[in-house]
Tab-separated table of C-alpha atoms in Angstrom:
chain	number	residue	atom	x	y	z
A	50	UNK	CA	-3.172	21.865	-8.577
A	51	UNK	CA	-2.017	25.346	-10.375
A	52	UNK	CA	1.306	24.472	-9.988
A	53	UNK	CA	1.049	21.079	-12.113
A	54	UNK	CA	-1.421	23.114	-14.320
A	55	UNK	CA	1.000	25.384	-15.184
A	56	UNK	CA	3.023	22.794	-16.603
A	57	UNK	CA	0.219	21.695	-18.979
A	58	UNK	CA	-0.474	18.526	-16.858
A	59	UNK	CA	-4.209	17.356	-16.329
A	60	UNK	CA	-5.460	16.753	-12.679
A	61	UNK	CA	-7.357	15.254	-10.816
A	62	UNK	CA	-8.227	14.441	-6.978
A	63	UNK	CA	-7.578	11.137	-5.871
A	64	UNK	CA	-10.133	8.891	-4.128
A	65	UNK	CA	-10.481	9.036	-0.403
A	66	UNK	CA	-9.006	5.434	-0.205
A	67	UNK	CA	-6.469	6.125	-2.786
A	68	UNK	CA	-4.634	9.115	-0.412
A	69	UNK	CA	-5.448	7.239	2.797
A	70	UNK	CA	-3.879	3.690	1.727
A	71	UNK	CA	-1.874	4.783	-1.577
A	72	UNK	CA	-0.541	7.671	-0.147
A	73	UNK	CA	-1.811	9.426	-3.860
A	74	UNK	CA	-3.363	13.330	-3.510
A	75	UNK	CA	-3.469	13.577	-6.780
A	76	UNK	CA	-3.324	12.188	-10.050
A	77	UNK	CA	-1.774	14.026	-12.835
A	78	UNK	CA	-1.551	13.269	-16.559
A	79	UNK	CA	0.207	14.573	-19.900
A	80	UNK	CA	-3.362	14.116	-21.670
A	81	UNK	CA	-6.842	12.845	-21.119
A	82	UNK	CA	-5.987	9.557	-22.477
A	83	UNK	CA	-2.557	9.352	-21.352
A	84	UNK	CA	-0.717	7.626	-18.694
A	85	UNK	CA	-1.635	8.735	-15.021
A	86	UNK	CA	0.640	9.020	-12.220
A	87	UNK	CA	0.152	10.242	-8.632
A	88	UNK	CA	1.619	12.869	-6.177
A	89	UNK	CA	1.590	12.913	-2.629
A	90	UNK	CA	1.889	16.522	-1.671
A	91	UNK	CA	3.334	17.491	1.771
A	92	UNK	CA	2.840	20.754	3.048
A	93	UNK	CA	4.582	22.781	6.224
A	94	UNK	CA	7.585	22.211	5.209
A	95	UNK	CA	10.918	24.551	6.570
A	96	UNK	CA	14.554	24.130	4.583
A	97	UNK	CA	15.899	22.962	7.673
A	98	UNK	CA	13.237	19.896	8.604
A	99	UNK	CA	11.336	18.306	5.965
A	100	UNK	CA	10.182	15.046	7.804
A	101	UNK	CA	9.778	11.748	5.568
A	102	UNK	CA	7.761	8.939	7.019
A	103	UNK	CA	8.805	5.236	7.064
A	104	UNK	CA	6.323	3.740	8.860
A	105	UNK	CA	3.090	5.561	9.789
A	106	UNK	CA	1.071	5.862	12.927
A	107	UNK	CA	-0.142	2.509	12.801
A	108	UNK	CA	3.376	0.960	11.895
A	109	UNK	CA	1.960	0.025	8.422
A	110	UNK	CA	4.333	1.485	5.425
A	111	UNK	CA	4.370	5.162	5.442
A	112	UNK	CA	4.608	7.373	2.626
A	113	UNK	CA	7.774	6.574	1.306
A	114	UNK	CA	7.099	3.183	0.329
A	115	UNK	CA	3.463	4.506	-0.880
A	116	UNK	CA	1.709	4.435	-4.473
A	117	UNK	CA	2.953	7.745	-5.411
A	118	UNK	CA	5.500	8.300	-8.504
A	119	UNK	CA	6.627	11.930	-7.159
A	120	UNK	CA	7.140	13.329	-3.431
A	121	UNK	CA	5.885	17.333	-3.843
A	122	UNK	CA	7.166	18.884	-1.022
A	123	UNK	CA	5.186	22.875	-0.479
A	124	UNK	CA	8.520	24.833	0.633
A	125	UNK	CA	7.677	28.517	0.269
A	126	UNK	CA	11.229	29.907	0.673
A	127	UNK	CA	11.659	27.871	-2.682
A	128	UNK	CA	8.817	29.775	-4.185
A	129	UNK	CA	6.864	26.921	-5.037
A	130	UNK	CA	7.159	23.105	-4.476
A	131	UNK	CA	10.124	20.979	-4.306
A	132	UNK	CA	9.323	18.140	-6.686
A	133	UNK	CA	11.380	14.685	-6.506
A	134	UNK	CA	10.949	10.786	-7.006
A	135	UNK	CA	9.324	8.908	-4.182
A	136	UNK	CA	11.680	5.677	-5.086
A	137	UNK	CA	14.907	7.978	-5.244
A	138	UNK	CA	14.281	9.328	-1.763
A	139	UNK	CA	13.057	6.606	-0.335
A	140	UNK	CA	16.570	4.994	-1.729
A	141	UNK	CA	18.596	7.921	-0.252
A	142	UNK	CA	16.722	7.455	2.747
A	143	UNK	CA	17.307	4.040	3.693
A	144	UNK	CA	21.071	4.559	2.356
A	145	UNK	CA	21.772	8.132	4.736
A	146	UNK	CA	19.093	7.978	7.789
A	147	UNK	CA	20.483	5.865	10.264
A	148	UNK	CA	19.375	3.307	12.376
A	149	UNK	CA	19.487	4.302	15.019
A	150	UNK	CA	16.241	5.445	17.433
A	151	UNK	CA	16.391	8.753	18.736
A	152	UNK	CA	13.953	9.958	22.025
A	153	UNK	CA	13.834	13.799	20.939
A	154	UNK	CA	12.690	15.316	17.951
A	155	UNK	CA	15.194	17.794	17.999
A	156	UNK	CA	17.969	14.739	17.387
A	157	UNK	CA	15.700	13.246	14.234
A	158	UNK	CA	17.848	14.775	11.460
A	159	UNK	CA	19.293	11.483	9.530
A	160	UNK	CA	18.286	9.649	12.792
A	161	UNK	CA	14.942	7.345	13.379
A	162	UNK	CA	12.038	9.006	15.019
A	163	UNK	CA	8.861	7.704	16.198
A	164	UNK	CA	6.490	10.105	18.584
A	165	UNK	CA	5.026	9.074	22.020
A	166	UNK	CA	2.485	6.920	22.115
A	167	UNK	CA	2.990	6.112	18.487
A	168	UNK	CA	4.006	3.511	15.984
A	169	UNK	CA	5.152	5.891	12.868
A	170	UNK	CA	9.288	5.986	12.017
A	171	UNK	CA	9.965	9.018	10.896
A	172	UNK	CA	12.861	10.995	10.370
A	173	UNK	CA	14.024	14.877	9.193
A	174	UNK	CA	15.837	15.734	6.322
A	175	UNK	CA	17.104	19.175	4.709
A	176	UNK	CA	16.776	20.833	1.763
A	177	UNK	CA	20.217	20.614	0.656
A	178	UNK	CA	19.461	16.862	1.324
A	179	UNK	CA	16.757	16.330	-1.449
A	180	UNK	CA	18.242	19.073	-4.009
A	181	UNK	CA	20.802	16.475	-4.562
A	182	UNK	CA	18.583	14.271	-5.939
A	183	UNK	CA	19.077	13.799	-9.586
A	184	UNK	CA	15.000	13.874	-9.633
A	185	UNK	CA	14.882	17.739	-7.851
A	186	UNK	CA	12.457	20.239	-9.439
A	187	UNK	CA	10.933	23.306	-8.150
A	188	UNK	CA	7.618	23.722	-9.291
A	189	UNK	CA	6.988	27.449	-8.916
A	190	UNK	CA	3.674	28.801	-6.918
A	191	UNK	CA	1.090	29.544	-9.598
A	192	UNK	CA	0.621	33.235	-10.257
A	193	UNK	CA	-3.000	32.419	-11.283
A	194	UNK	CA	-5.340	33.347	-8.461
């Protein structure tokens, strides 16, 4: 929220429903009266495995194909968040992650995913991955505490 406050933009929490079936954390805006669009923030990110979700654990659409305009991705070695589209990576994904199934996390990276027991497809990307994007922004950490 301090980041995108920092920028000037207005805020504001989504709905419970909204982030559970829109995939929307927040909802950010140049102005009170102007248009809205929402952010799915994903946090626990590391440079070397950011995960992106294709289906979720119920095997409905995941994230990527959610109601968000912009993926914010919380990667502190970038000193803030890595900001990009939500269509343009979920068009790099399905053009770069294969498909083909892999058994073992550790073999995700541009390979299909899904956990025991589960019915999410997920897969890992990189950073160098998404800061090709022509959409890539780093929104830095806010200073105000």
């Amino acid at each position: 929220m301090r980041a995108a406050r920092q920028k000037g933009l207005l805020v504001t929490k989504s709905t419970h429903t909204e982030d559970m079936h829109q995939h929307i954390d927040y909802w950010l805006a140049m102005s009170s009266n102007g248009k809205k669009w929402g952010v799915d923030v994903k946090g626990n990110n590391l440079p070397d495995e950011i995960w992106v979700e294709f289906n979720n654990v119920q095997g409905k659409p995941g994230w990527l194909y959610g109601g968000a305009a912009i993926i914010a991705f919380d990667i502190p070695e970038e000193g803030g968040f890595s900001i990009v589209d939500r269509e343009e990576l979920a068009f790099f994904c399905e053009k770069h992650v294969l498909d083909e199934a892999v058994s073992n996390k550790s073999d995700a990276y541009l390979k299909r995913y899904t956990r025991k027991d589960r019915q999410d497809v997920i897969s890992i990307l990189k950073l160098h991955d998404i800061k090709n994007l022509m959409s890539y922004r780093v929104w830095l950490y806010s200073k105000d505490y």
